[in-house]
Amino acid sequence: MENLETLFLNIGLTEAKARETAGNKKLAPTLKEILDHAGITEESDVPKATGNLLYNLASTITKNGVPHLAFLTKEITSERLKTNDQVAAAVKFFDKIAGGAFDQAKYEEECGVGIEVSDKEVKQQVADLFKANKAKIEADRYRSLGFLLGQARNSLLRWANPLTVKSEIDAQLLATLGPKDERDDPKLLKKKAKEAAAVPAKKDAAAAKPAEEKLDAEAMLVKMMTEGEITHLHKPGENPQPNPQRMVEHLKATGGKVVTRFPPEPNGFLHIGHAKAINIDFGYAQVHNGVCYLRYDDTNPDAEEKRYFDTIIETVRWLGFEPWKITYSSDYFDVLYELAVKLVKLDKAYVCHCTGEEIYEQRGGDSKGERFECKHRNRPIAESLAEFEKMKQGRYAEGEAILRMKMDMTSGNPQFWDLAAYRIKYTPHYRTADKWCIYPTYDYTHCLVDSLENITHSLCTLEFRQSRESYYWLVDALDLYKPVQWETGRLNINHTVMSKRKLNKLVSMGTVRGWDDPRLYTIVALRRRGFPAAAINMFVRSSGVTTSNSVTEVSRLDSYVRTVLNETAPRLMAILDPIKVTISNLPDSHCDMISLANNPLDPNAGERKVPFTRTIYIERDDFRTEDSKDFYRLAPGKPVGLLSVPFPISYVSHKSDANGNVTEILAKYENDAKKPAKRPKAFIHWVAHAPKLGSPVAFEARNYGSLFQHAFPENKDEVPGGWLSDINPNSLSVSQGLVEVGIVDHVRKNAKRMKELKVPYSSAADNEGPHCEASDAQLRSVEDLKFQFTRVGYFCVDPDSRLAGNEPSKWHLVVNKTIGLKEDAGKSK
């Protein structure tokens, strides 16, 4: 393996990529064969571009193309195939002819061999492209870039230098639209919003910013689906079929549309990785004017529950997608059974009575030794049919018999080692009750239901790469329409775990309170923590679609959350660790109503009024009993400004308890024009004590940090004690705070809106049973109550709150800290 790593490093792979490739039992020998054909050794001097093309060939070659590896390798090394697009076209060409007669001229035409596109031709082709899409370009402006690049790939421009094409499209966009303005650049939009903030907003003015955000997110989706390796996918009708009649039937059923599916197992809550899969499956269909199924892969009754079914569709819709149809693998149980019988009759399946341990040994066991066939493998077809019927009738206990597919035990691919097709389970099924006691496996069900639903693009993650061959084997064995399976890299992020088994362990151990605990990265947890759907979509779209696994910094997700909330979240002043300030030179009756902008970036968000009185509360860390040069807030001899209040306050004295903790600060309001105070170097937020006006409103703040102490808790080198030993004991802290009365209006308006939408209100704190996750209705009832607490961070109202009634003093308000404000140099001063 070390020699392979060295060899792969020599063609330009990174150290991590070379190691990963060398350990891939499917990819490593293919790439080694290609390099042998090219005469490349560990000492060879290989141009990086050539190495990239050879790796691309190895990772995309299909079964039908393998016999032509030597030819394709020579085409690359002789520079007849110069781009990834040409390599993809060549692989597709040989897949299509499937061993048929080779037509050199047809090959060169379809792969762009020898085609040189001049700069003049690029200019003319782009001009024609702009003319054909004039209306879309004028409507979408610079957001049409991704679309135009995708369209360029369907023309002669596909064989041009991609940088030249991109530069020409950029130039013609500029000539057509002029320089970018606030419609295209969020920074310019922010600037314009700030300039307009001083102008009173008309009551009927439309809030433009959310629409801009939606358009930005949509542009990211288009870019995700029209750039990179995903553009190499076939068009409907181009995937070859052993039986051409199957394609005729398929196109008749689909009308030539793209058809995808999102096929989750209903045995847990979806996580951030699934958000990317949802965007890819639904997004690919949406961008290509196709349709996408939501299909529940409900073939394991042991692990499936109604709440999982419910939360999956709720998550898909929350992220902004709507399935074309909602189906279940169990819809096809009768058909799948008949196909299994047919498979046995074709002598391509048999009933096996081996134990799990015996099957493990047949596949090489611990020693990875020689594989051998099961003693039941060659039993008569009639015998297997009779045994399969006994399985169906419930005449065997669980584990006593399985139906196995008769594949190829000599193959180097473990997915060909006579996989199970059916097993016995006596657990009643959520939908079919006790009708069945035999259930199809994922390996058997997945490809067949894809075929039955006429899926054009079966998109999945890289761990299913080896399953692609067994997927094709089964549909071919049954003479069914064959979809194309294509694998993409998983979305992995640091500082968490995403395995359902490990998440379930955390829940069952009580380490977290449920699947929606805001310290997790399940979608319901992120939703409860206050992460906007738009931010999650932008995050997963920003990483594009690749065919390699990688780890993304969680800080990148945080950045998108801040971006969205900064534009949309109303501002409030709230104190998480309050300390009382009495302004001694103001009368008890003093009360000024201070006007504050709800969102300085959105002039349409309006204003609110808050009282300023003799008694206020400030953050404890905004005061020091002893001054220092590096501290700019309230201290002896150092005044501080109060946000939006005309004059600063200065320190007079303070009171402390027996433990030395400051309990009250006495201050002076520096409103004497004859003796003005020193200009304050800082301004702090505050909340007034004005009980008759409902101020302040008390709340419980749940402050969440990382659940794990290390970035990679599953890395045994980094965490020798195992991932459970890495739990951060300080990942949750709870404090009691005070928020300005402005929150009351937001809560009441939200309650009115929820009533109009007929969303029932209840507190998640009252949920009973072993699972305490908030329901979709409970999450929706507080979904829009997200705020920026000035100078503190972004917070959202938690469903555990009890907000019924008109008296805020009787509310139990609970807020979750979504994320802190962006760090800045002066934050600690």
PDB file of C-alpha atoms in Angstrom, residues 30-261:
ATOM      1  CA  THR A  30      -7.923   0.527 -11.721  1.00  0.00           C
ATOM      2  CA  LEU A  31      -5.666   3.549 -11.299  1.00  0.00           C
ATOM      3  CA  LYS A  32      -2.605   1.282 -11.041  1.00  0.00           C
ATOM      4  CA  GLU A  33      -3.579  -0.433 -14.315  1.00  0.00           C
ATOM      5  CA  ILE A  34      -3.957   2.956 -16.030  1.00  0.00           C
ATOM      6  CA  LEU A  35      -0.561   4.130 -14.796  1.00  0.00           C
ATOM      7  CA  ASP A  36       0.981   0.870 -16.016  1.00  0.00           C
ATOM      8  CA  HIS A  37      -0.538   1.475 -19.451  1.00  0.00           C
ATOM      9  CA  ALA A  38       0.967   4.976 -19.359  1.00  0.00           C
ATOM     10  CA  GLY A  39       4.376   3.658 -18.277  1.00  0.00           C
ATOM     11  CA  ILE A  40       4.298   5.855 -15.183  1.00  0.00           C
ATOM     12  CA  THR A  41       6.425   4.812 -12.195  1.00  0.00           C
ATOM     13  CA  GLU A  42       7.336   6.398  -8.865  1.00  0.00           C
ATOM     14  CA  GLU A  43      10.248   8.174 -10.600  1.00  0.00           C
ATOM     15  CA  SER A  44       8.314   9.490 -13.606  1.00  0.00           C
ATOM     16  CA  ASP A  45       7.896  13.204 -14.163  1.00  0.00           C
ATOM     17  CA  VAL A  46       4.143  13.556 -14.638  1.00  0.00           C
ATOM     18  CA  PRO A  47       2.488  16.890 -15.543  1.00  0.00           C
ATOM     19  CA  LYS A  48      -0.159  17.705 -12.960  1.00  0.00           C
ATOM     20  CA  ALA A  49      -2.850  18.133 -15.628  1.00  0.00           C
ATOM     21  CA  THR A  50      -2.125  14.676 -17.020  1.00  0.00           C
ATOM     22  CA  GLY A  51      -2.204  13.104 -13.564  1.00  0.00           C
ATOM     23  CA  ASN A  52      -5.554  14.742 -12.875  1.00  0.00           C
ATOM     24  CA  LEU A  53      -7.027  13.371 -16.113  1.00  0.00           C
ATOM     25  CA  LEU A  54      -5.729   9.845 -15.439  1.00  0.00           C
ATOM     26  CA  TYR A  55      -7.210   9.916 -11.936  1.00  0.00           C
ATOM     27  CA  ASN A  56     -10.501  11.178 -13.350  1.00  0.00           C
ATOM     28  CA  LEU A  57     -10.515   8.294 -15.836  1.00  0.00           C
ATOM     29  CA  ALA A  58      -9.908   5.753 -13.065  1.00  0.00           C
ATOM     30  CA  SER A  59     -12.658   7.128 -10.864  1.00  0.00           C
ATOM     31  CA  THR A  60     -15.317   7.366 -13.593  1.00  0.00           C
ATOM     32  CA  ILE A  61     -14.645   4.384 -15.881  1.00  0.00           C
ATOM     33  CA  THR A  62     -17.597   2.006 -16.196  1.00  0.00           C
ATOM     34  CA  LYS A  63     -17.703  -1.737 -16.715  1.00  0.00           C
ATOM     35  CA  ASN A  64     -18.203  -1.310 -20.463  1.00  0.00           C
ATOM     36  CA  GLY A  65     -15.219   1.018 -20.660  1.00  0.00           C
ATOM     37  CA  VAL A  66     -12.703  -1.169 -18.799  1.00  0.00           C
ATOM     38  CA  PRO A  67     -11.657  -3.137 -21.943  1.00  0.00           C
ATOM     39  CA  HIS A  68     -10.688   0.217 -23.510  1.00  0.00           C
ATOM     40  CA  LEU A  69      -8.513   1.495 -20.637  1.00  0.00           C
ATOM     41  CA  ALA A  70      -5.259   1.173 -22.602  1.00  0.00           C
ATOM     42  CA  PHE A  71      -6.728   3.131 -25.514  1.00  0.00           C
ATOM     43  CA  LEU A  72      -8.160   5.864 -23.282  1.00  0.00           C
ATOM     44  CA  THR A  73      -4.908   6.148 -21.351  1.00  0.00           C
ATOM     45  CA  LYS A  74      -2.988   6.697 -24.592  1.00  0.00           C
ATOM     46  CA  GLU A  75      -5.569   9.303 -25.683  1.00  0.00           C
ATOM     47  CA  ILE A  76      -4.796  11.247 -22.501  1.00  0.00           C
ATOM     48  CA  THR A  77      -1.001  10.906 -22.521  1.00  0.00           C
ATOM     49  CA  SER A  78      -0.872  11.861 -26.221  1.00  0.00           C
ATOM     50  CA  GLU A  79      -2.990  14.935 -25.366  1.00  0.00           C
ATOM     51  CA  ARG A  80      -5.860  14.023 -27.654  1.00  0.00           C
ATOM     52  CA  LEU A  81      -8.109  14.145 -24.568  1.00  0.00           C
ATOM     53  CA  LYS A  82      -7.122  17.362 -22.817  1.00  0.00           C
ATOM     54  CA  THR A  83      -9.958  18.138 -20.401  1.00  0.00           C
ATOM     55  CA  ASN A  84     -12.122  16.397 -17.823  1.00  0.00           C
ATOM     56  CA  ASP A  85     -15.110  17.044 -20.065  1.00  0.00           C
ATOM     57  CA  GLN A  86     -13.437  15.131 -22.898  1.00  0.00           C
ATOM     58  CA  VAL A  87     -12.581  12.238 -20.579  1.00  0.00           C
ATOM     59  CA  ALA A  88     -16.183  12.143 -19.327  1.00  0.00           C
ATOM     60  CA  ALA A  89     -17.450  12.138 -22.920  1.00  0.00           C
ATOM     61  CA  ALA A  90     -15.073   9.293 -23.819  1.00  0.00           C
ATOM     62  CA  VAL A  91     -16.210   7.185 -20.850  1.00  0.00           C
ATOM     63  CA  LYS A  92     -19.829   7.831 -21.815  1.00  0.00           C
ATOM     64  CA  PHE A  93     -19.087   6.910 -25.453  1.00  0.00           C
ATOM     65  CA  PHE A  94     -17.679   3.477 -24.625  1.00  0.00           C
ATOM     66  CA  ASP A  95     -20.416   2.866 -22.077  1.00  0.00           C
ATOM     67  CA  LYS A  96     -22.985   3.585 -24.773  1.00  0.00           C
ATOM     68  CA  ILE A  97     -21.548   1.298 -27.439  1.00  0.00           C
ATOM     69  CA  ALA A  98     -21.275  -1.476 -24.790  1.00  0.00           C
ATOM     70  CA  GLY A  99     -18.874  -3.685 -26.744  1.00  0.00           C
ATOM     71  CA  GLY A 100     -20.331  -2.816 -30.140  1.00  0.00           C
ATOM     72  CA  ALA A 101     -18.408  -1.693 -33.199  1.00  0.00           C
ATOM     73  CA  PHE A 102     -15.995   1.187 -32.608  1.00  0.00           C
ATOM     74  CA  ASP A 103     -16.502   4.140 -34.957  1.00  0.00           C
ATOM     75  CA  GLN A 104     -13.386   6.343 -34.806  1.00  0.00           C
ATOM     76  CA  ALA A 105     -15.046   9.334 -36.456  1.00  0.00           C
ATOM     77  CA  LYS A 106     -18.079   9.145 -34.158  1.00  0.00           C
ATOM     78  CA  TYR A 107     -15.784   8.859 -31.143  1.00  0.00           C
ATOM     79  CA  GLU A 108     -13.793  11.946 -32.118  1.00  0.00           C
ATOM     80  CA  GLU A 109     -16.958  13.937 -32.798  1.00  0.00           C
ATOM     81  CA  GLU A 110     -18.603  13.097 -29.462  1.00  0.00           C
ATOM     82  CA  CYS A 111     -15.416  13.633 -27.450  1.00  0.00           C
ATOM     83  CA  GLY A 112     -14.216  16.816 -29.128  1.00  0.00           C
ATOM     84  CA  VAL A 113     -10.939  15.239 -30.214  1.00  0.00           C
ATOM     85  CA  GLY A 114      -8.930  17.612 -32.350  1.00  0.00           C
ATOM     86  CA  ILE A 115     -11.414  20.450 -31.929  1.00  0.00           C
ATOM     87  CA  GLU A 116      -9.747  23.808 -31.332  1.00  0.00           C
ATOM     88  CA  VAL A 117     -12.117  26.629 -30.433  1.00  0.00           C
ATOM     89  CA  SER A 118     -10.616  30.021 -31.240  1.00  0.00           C
ATOM     90  CA  ASP A 119     -11.149  33.124 -29.106  1.00  0.00           C
ATOM     91  CA  LYS A 120     -13.247  34.554 -31.945  1.00  0.00           C
ATOM     92  CA  GLU A 121     -15.498  31.485 -31.924  1.00  0.00           C
ATOM     93  CA  VAL A 122     -15.835  31.702 -28.142  1.00  0.00           C
ATOM     94  CA  LYS A 123     -16.957  35.310 -28.436  1.00  0.00           C
ATOM     95  CA  GLN A 124     -19.547  34.463 -31.104  1.00  0.00           C
ATOM     96  CA  GLN A 125     -20.841  31.388 -29.297  1.00  0.00           C
ATOM     97  CA  VAL A 126     -21.296  33.357 -26.052  1.00  0.00           C
ATOM     98  CA  ALA A 127     -23.081  36.127 -27.976  1.00  0.00           C
ATOM     99  CA  ASP A 128     -25.469  33.536 -29.430  1.00  0.00           C
ATOM    100  CA  LEU A 129     -26.007  32.145 -25.934  1.00  0.00           C
ATOM    101  CA  PHE A 130     -26.882  35.603 -24.600  1.00  0.00           C
ATOM    102  CA  LYS A 131     -29.284  36.225 -27.477  1.00  0.00           C
ATOM    103  CA  ALA A 132     -31.106  32.946 -26.841  1.00  0.00           C
ATOM    104  CA  ASN A 133     -31.438  33.646 -23.098  1.00  0.00           C
ATOM    105  CA  LYS A 134     -31.962  37.419 -23.114  1.00  0.00           C
ATOM    106  CA  ALA A 135     -35.081  37.415 -20.905  1.00  0.00           C
ATOM    107  CA  LYS A 136     -33.536  35.193 -18.241  1.00  0.00           C
ATOM    108  CA  ILE A 137     -30.333  37.249 -18.132  1.00  0.00           C
ATOM    109  CA  GLU A 138     -32.290  40.495 -17.729  1.00  0.00           C
ATOM    110  CA  ALA A 139     -34.403  38.947 -14.959  1.00  0.00           C
ATOM    111  CA  ASP A 140     -31.651  37.123 -13.052  1.00  0.00           C
ATOM    112  CA  ARG A 141     -28.823  39.534 -13.882  1.00  0.00           C
ATOM    113  CA  TYR A 142     -25.460  38.337 -12.531  1.00  0.00           C
ATOM    114  CA  ARG A 143     -27.158  35.406 -10.827  1.00  0.00           C
ATOM    115  CA  SER A 144     -27.511  33.876 -14.303  1.00  0.00           C
ATOM    116  CA  LEU A 145     -23.760  33.153 -14.429  1.00  0.00           C
ATOM    117  CA  GLY A 146     -24.130  29.564 -13.204  1.00  0.00           C
ATOM    118  CA  PHE A 147     -26.922  28.914 -15.686  1.00  0.00           C
ATOM    119  CA  LEU A 148     -24.885  30.347 -18.571  1.00  0.00           C
ATOM    120  CA  LEU A 149     -21.858  28.235 -17.684  1.00  0.00           C
ATOM    121  CA  GLY A 150     -24.095  25.177 -17.641  1.00  0.00           C
ATOM    122  CA  GLN A 151     -25.557  26.066 -21.046  1.00  0.00           C
ATOM    123  CA  ALA A 152     -22.067  26.598 -22.440  1.00  0.00           C
ATOM    124  CA  ARG A 153     -21.290  22.969 -21.677  1.00  0.00           C
ATOM    125  CA  ASN A 154     -24.041  21.907 -24.076  1.00  0.00           C
ATOM    126  CA  SER A 155     -22.473  23.676 -27.066  1.00  0.00           C
ATOM    127  CA  LEU A 156     -19.195  23.913 -28.939  1.00  0.00           C
ATOM    128  CA  LEU A 157     -17.927  25.877 -25.928  1.00  0.00           C
ATOM    129  CA  ARG A 158     -17.680  22.607 -24.060  1.00  0.00           C
ATOM    130  CA  TRP A 159     -14.359  21.970 -25.830  1.00  0.00           C
ATOM    131  CA  ALA A 160     -13.003  25.487 -25.352  1.00  0.00           C
ATOM    132  CA  ASN A 161     -10.653  26.599 -22.600  1.00  0.00           C
ATOM    133  CA  PRO A 162     -13.005  26.962 -19.603  1.00  0.00           C
ATOM    134  CA  LEU A 163     -11.188  30.042 -18.304  1.00  0.00           C
ATOM    135  CA  THR A 164     -11.580  31.747 -21.687  1.00  0.00           C
ATOM    136  CA  VAL A 165     -15.301  30.912 -21.726  1.00  0.00           C
ATOM    137  CA  LYS A 166     -15.771  32.198 -18.173  1.00  0.00           C
ATOM    138  CA  SER A 167     -13.925  35.424 -18.950  1.00  0.00           C
ATOM    139  CA  GLU A 168     -16.011  36.043 -22.070  1.00  0.00           C
ATOM    140  CA  ILE A 169     -19.293  35.396 -20.239  1.00  0.00           C
ATOM    141  CA  ASP A 170     -18.167  37.803 -17.496  1.00  0.00           C
ATOM    142  CA  ALA A 171     -17.296  40.437 -20.102  1.00  0.00           C
ATOM    143  CA  GLN A 172     -20.607  40.120 -21.932  1.00  0.00           C
ATOM    144  CA  LEU A 173     -22.556  40.215 -18.629  1.00  0.00           C
ATOM    145  CA  LEU A 174     -20.809  43.486 -17.815  1.00  0.00           C
ATOM    146  CA  ALA A 175     -21.524  44.893 -21.286  1.00  0.00           C
ATOM    147  CA  THR A 176     -25.176  43.826 -21.093  1.00  0.00           C
ATOM    148  CA  LEU A 177     -26.016  44.750 -17.494  1.00  0.00           C
ATOM    149  CA  GLY A 178     -23.438  47.311 -16.520  1.00  0.00           C
ATOM    150  CA  PRO A 179     -21.531  47.178 -13.220  1.00  0.00           C
ATOM    151  CA  LYS A 180     -22.989  45.207 -10.319  1.00  0.00           C
ATOM    152  CA  ASP A 181     -25.316  47.174  -8.078  1.00  0.00           C
ATOM    153  CA  GLU A 182     -27.321  46.422  -4.950  1.00  0.00           C
ATOM    154  CA  ARG A 183     -29.396  43.867  -6.867  1.00  0.00           C
ATOM    155  CA  ASP A 184     -26.285  41.751  -7.320  1.00  0.00           C
ATOM    156  CA  ASP A 185     -23.962  42.547  -4.422  1.00  0.00           C
ATOM    157  CA  PRO A 186     -25.214  42.072  -0.832  1.00  0.00           C
ATOM    158  CA  LYS A 187     -22.561  44.513   0.427  1.00  0.00           C
ATOM    159  CA  LEU A 188     -23.966  47.297  -1.740  1.00  0.00           C
ATOM    160  CA  LEU A 189     -27.454  46.372  -0.581  1.00  0.00           C
ATOM    161  CA  LYS A 190     -26.361  46.707   3.041  1.00  0.00           C
ATOM    162  CA  LYS A 191     -24.852  50.103   2.314  1.00  0.00           C
ATOM    163  CA  LYS A 192     -28.033  51.295   0.630  1.00  0.00           C
ATOM    164  CA  ALA A 193     -30.140  49.959   3.505  1.00  0.00           C
ATOM    165  CA  LYS A 194     -28.035  51.846   6.035  1.00  0.00           C
ATOM    166  CA  GLU A 195     -28.356  55.047   4.017  1.00  0.00           C
ATOM    167  CA  ALA A 196     -32.116  54.570   3.836  1.00  0.00           C
ATOM    168  CA  ALA A 197     -32.457  53.726   7.534  1.00  0.00           C
ATOM    169  CA  ALA A 198     -32.958  57.394   8.410  1.00  0.00           C
ATOM    170  CA  VAL A 199     -35.918  57.669   6.017  1.00  0.00           C
ATOM    171  CA  PRO A 200     -39.255  56.598   7.554  1.00  0.00           C
ATOM    172  CA  ALA A 201     -40.538  53.471   5.840  1.00  0.00           C
ATOM    173  CA  LYS A 202     -43.926  53.485   4.179  1.00  0.00           C
ATOM    174  CA  LYS A 203     -46.368  51.139   5.859  1.00  0.00           C
ATOM    175  CA  ASP A 204     -47.069  49.286   2.648  1.00  0.00           C
ATOM    176  CA  ALA A 205     -43.465  49.094   1.491  1.00  0.00           C
ATOM    177  CA  ALA A 206     -42.284  45.591   0.629  1.00  0.00           C
ATOM    178  CA  ALA A 207     -39.358  44.214   2.608  1.00  0.00           C
ATOM    179  CA  ALA A 208     -36.860  43.721  -0.183  1.00  0.00           C
ATOM    180  CA  LYS A 209     -34.089  42.015   1.729  1.00  0.00           C
ATOM    181  CA  PRO A 210     -35.628  38.554   2.270  1.00  0.00           C
ATOM    182  CA  ALA A 211     -36.375  38.374  -1.454  1.00  0.00           C
ATOM    183  CA  GLU A 212     -32.749  39.182  -2.220  1.00  0.00           C
ATOM    184  CA  GLU A 213     -31.628  36.442   0.154  1.00  0.00           C
ATOM    185  CA  LYS A 214     -33.943  33.970  -1.521  1.00  0.00           C
ATOM    186  CA  LEU A 215     -32.563  34.890  -4.918  1.00  0.00           C
ATOM    187  CA  ASP A 216     -28.998  34.509  -3.655  1.00  0.00           C
ATOM    188  CA  ALA A 217     -29.806  31.057  -2.284  1.00  0.00           C
ATOM    189  CA  GLU A 218     -31.446  30.092  -5.568  1.00  0.00           C
ATOM    190  CA  ALA A 219     -28.400  31.296  -7.507  1.00  0.00           C
ATOM    191  CA  MET A 220     -26.213  29.135  -5.278  1.00  0.00           C
ATOM    192  CA  LEU A 221     -28.414  26.137  -6.054  1.00  0.00           C
ATOM    193  CA  VAL A 222     -28.164  26.750  -9.797  1.00  0.00           C
ATOM    194  CA  LYS A 223     -24.393  27.107  -9.505  1.00  0.00           C
ATOM    195  CA  MET A 224     -24.188  23.912  -7.443  1.00  0.00           C
ATOM    196  CA  MET A 225     -26.049  21.994 -10.159  1.00  0.00           C
ATOM    197  CA  THR A 226     -24.410  23.517 -13.234  1.00  0.00           C
ATOM    198  CA  GLU A 227     -20.735  23.587 -12.293  1.00  0.00           C
ATOM    199  CA  GLY A 228     -18.166  20.917 -11.526  1.00  0.00           C
ATOM    200  CA  GLU A 229     -18.377  17.163 -11.875  1.00  0.00           C
ATOM    201  CA  ILE A 230     -22.153  16.948 -11.677  1.00  0.00           C
ATOM    202  CA  THR A 231     -22.314  18.496 -15.152  1.00  0.00           C
ATOM    203  CA  HIS A 232     -20.882  15.243 -16.541  1.00  0.00           C
ATOM    204  CA  LEU A 233     -24.110  13.387 -15.759  1.00  0.00           C
ATOM    205  CA  HIS A 234     -26.097  11.980 -18.659  1.00  0.00           C
ATOM    206  CA  LYS A 235     -29.303  13.448 -20.006  1.00  0.00           C
ATOM    207  CA  PRO A 236     -32.500  11.387 -19.728  1.00  0.00           C
ATOM    208  CA  GLY A 237     -32.430   8.696 -22.378  1.00  0.00           C
ATOM    209  CA  GLU A 238     -28.630   8.567 -22.690  1.00  0.00           C
ATOM    210  CA  ASN A 239     -28.021   5.763 -20.178  1.00  0.00           C
ATOM    211  CA  PRO A 240     -27.579   2.539 -22.190  1.00  0.00           C
ATOM    212  CA  GLN A 241     -29.850  -0.448 -21.552  1.00  0.00           C
ATOM    213  CA  PRO A 242     -29.078  -4.120 -22.305  1.00  0.00           C
ATOM    214  CA  ASN A 243     -32.643  -4.288 -23.610  1.00  0.00           C
ATOM    215  CA  PRO A 244     -33.374  -1.109 -25.654  1.00  0.00           C
ATOM    216  CA  GLN A 245     -37.126  -1.658 -25.222  1.00  0.00           C
ATOM    217  CA  ARG A 246     -36.748  -0.764 -21.554  1.00  0.00           C
ATOM    218  CA  MET A 247     -35.567   2.737 -22.504  1.00  0.00           C
ATOM    219  CA  VAL A 248     -38.527   3.150 -24.858  1.00  0.00           C
ATOM    220  CA  GLU A 249     -40.889   2.279 -21.984  1.00  0.00           C
ATOM    221  CA  HIS A 250     -38.997   4.519 -19.571  1.00  0.00           C
ATOM    222  CA  LEU A 251     -39.112   7.606 -21.800  1.00  0.00           C
ATOM    223  CA  LYS A 252     -42.797   7.029 -22.460  1.00  0.00           C
ATOM    224  CA  ALA A 253     -43.417   7.020 -18.704  1.00  0.00           C
ATOM    225  CA  THR A 254     -41.269  10.080 -17.880  1.00  0.00           C
ATOM    226  CA  GLY A 255     -41.657  12.194 -20.998  1.00  0.00           C
ATOM    227  CA  GLY A 256     -37.879  12.581 -21.030  1.00  0.00           C
ATOM    228  CA  LYS A 257     -37.820  14.433 -17.694  1.00  0.00           C
ATOM    229  CA  VAL A 258     -35.175  14.195 -15.007  1.00  0.00           C
ATOM    230  CA  VAL A 259     -36.529  12.031 -12.167  1.00  0.00           C
ATOM    231  CA  THR A 260     -34.644  11.833  -8.842  1.00  0.00           C
ATOM    232  CA  ARG A 261     -35.493  10.653  -5.351  1.00  0.00           C
TER     233      ARG A 261
END
